[in-house]
């Protein structure tokens, strides 16, 4: 009797709390406290993208890395100090582009002048990413606001929370599904990520020079493409900056060309190519390759979902005064 009565009550309580914690995020969060928020963001990112066209890809990757590691909480922006080695100094972060950190600093500086202590770095990163994606031709999607910044950033949280290009497709799928993302969302997110930006030679050098004992070059790569990459990367061990466009056909435009490339052997990373050869991902690659609208719709929904992944609200975080440091000294 008591159990029968308690259960619905508990359910009600649970539902109300889920609603309550969600309701803390809203698209109008700064409407009263920082009415110029959206204008300041748009102006900052537009001028930065104009002077440094690599910023959009840099920000999108930075945001993905931030969200995957303990949620979208700007933990990736924290600088290491004598007491704490932070997330951004993990191996996997070494290639995060400085342009992304810089555009966040610029936005934060402008916002602190206009409305000090109000806008979190996590919200700045989420909105900068969305606005930059839009500037390079991608779809607009809603970003709800009210994220707080983390009070923790640890280098050892990175490994295991980010996918590697040499993982099998099943490992990559399970990486995303354990975080609550469907295969469809995964394919849309990766396609959106890798339709712009660069990859350093060392990330795909094994495919070019050491595929296996008998075959040096991955036969899944288009031969002409492989030959050009081999030439370009010939000194990659000494010239460590050498990089290739992720989307060789339309490198700086956010479009569905990435999926067409995959079908022609023009996928740069092993993990990209693998999506054409797996029965679970292939139908999505085929769909997005012929229907950009379907890709944009699915990418938008997946980004909305990624943008609220593991966010901290209320007293679970703070609004940092500077994005690269916690407000109080940590030991
Ligand atoms: C299987 C999953 C993924 C793997 C293994 C992967 C791996 C990589 C690697 C190795 C690079 C090259 C980094 C470098 O050499 O500098 C890269 C670049 C990039 N990735 Fe991913 N990635 C994945 C998914 C994603 C997702 C979901 C997004 C965003 C939604 C994303 C966004 C980007 C962007 C924008 C770049 C270019 C960065 C730049 O030009 O500065 N990636 N990725
Ligand atoms: C994948 O790459 C990482 C880093 O380059 C390496 O440490 C790891 O051993 C590789 N894993 C496999 C299965 O090759
Ligand atoms: C190397 O890869 C090629 C092409 O996929 C394959 O035919 C061959 O059997 C592989 N060799 C070894 C030793 O795994
Ligand atoms: C690699 O190094 C050699 C010798 O310094 C040089 O001649 C060649 O142009 C370099 N290749 C690339 C692609 O930079
Ligand atoms: C492309 O996808 C959109 C959205 O799913 C759909 O409405 C449209 O009918 C599709 N177009 C074609 C040509 O299949
Ligand atoms: C862009 C950026 O800040 N990346 C950092 C990643 O880690 C290296 C090594 O610690 C730093 O030097 C970079 O600044």
mmCIF file of N, CA, C and O and ligand atoms in Angstrom, residues 211-215 219, ligand 3:
data_model
loop_
_atom_site.group_PDB
_atom_site.id
_atom_site.type_symbol
_atom_site.label_atom_id
_atom_site.label_comp_id
_atom_site.label_asym_id
_atom_site.label_seq_id
_atom_site.Cartn_x
_atom_site.Cartn_y
_atom_site.Cartn_z
ATOM 1 N N UNK A 211 50.882 0.821 -43.721
ATOM 2 C CA UNK A 211 49.535 0.277 -43.535
ATOM 3 C C UNK A 211 49.581 -1.120 -42.934
ATOM 4 O O UNK A 211 48.983 -1.374 -41.897
ATOM 5 N N UNK A 212 50.287 -2.032 -43.593
ATOM 6 C CA UNK A 212 50.567 -3.329 -42.958
ATOM 7 C C UNK A 212 51.876 -3.883 -43.528
ATOM 8 O O UNK A 212 52.548 -3.201 -44.306
ATOM 9 N N UNK A 213 52.210 -5.112 -43.148
ATOM 10 C CA UNK A 213 53.523 -5.655 -43.513
ATOM 11 C C UNK A 213 53.751 -5.771 -45.015
ATOM 12 O O UNK A 213 54.877 -5.688 -45.484
ATOM 13 N N UNK A 214 52.655 -5.982 -45.773
ATOM 14 C CA UNK A 214 52.831 -6.206 -47.205
ATOM 15 C C UNK A 214 52.404 -5.008 -48.045
ATOM 16 O O UNK A 214 52.858 -4.844 -49.166
ATOM 17 N N UNK A 215 51.549 -4.179 -47.512
ATOM 18 C CA UNK A 215 50.972 -3.066 -48.275
ATOM 19 C C UNK A 215 51.249 -1.757 -47.539
ATOM 20 O O UNK A 215 50.694 -1.522 -46.463
ATOM 21 N N UNK A 219 44.753 0.743 -49.171
ATOM 22 C CA UNK A 219 44.078 0.682 -50.482
ATOM 23 C C UNK A 219 42.700 1.349 -50.477
ATOM 24 O O UNK A 219 42.133 1.587 -51.553
HETATM 25 C C1 LIG B 3 47.528 -5.903 -45.962
HETATM 26 O O1 LIG B 3 46.459 -5.213 -46.534
HETATM 27 C C2 LIG B 3 46.042 -5.698 -47.793
HETATM 28 C C3 LIG B 3 44.970 -4.775 -48.347
HETATM 29 O O2 LIG B 3 43.929 -4.612 -47.429
HETATM 30 C C4 LIG B 3 45.547 -7.132 -47.654
HETATM 31 O O3 LIG B 3 45.149 -7.633 -48.893
HETATM 32 C C5 LIG B 3 46.668 -7.956 -47.051
HETATM 33 O O4 LIG B 3 46.174 -9.265 -46.799
HETATM 34 C C6 LIG B 3 47.201 -7.361 -45.775
HETATM 35 N N1 LIG B 3 48.381 -8.064 -45.343
HETATM 36 C C7 LIG B 3 48.598 -8.415 -44.098
HETATM 37 C C8 LIG B 3 49.908 -9.083 -43.817
HETATM 38 O O5 LIG B 3 47.805 -8.203 -43.200
#
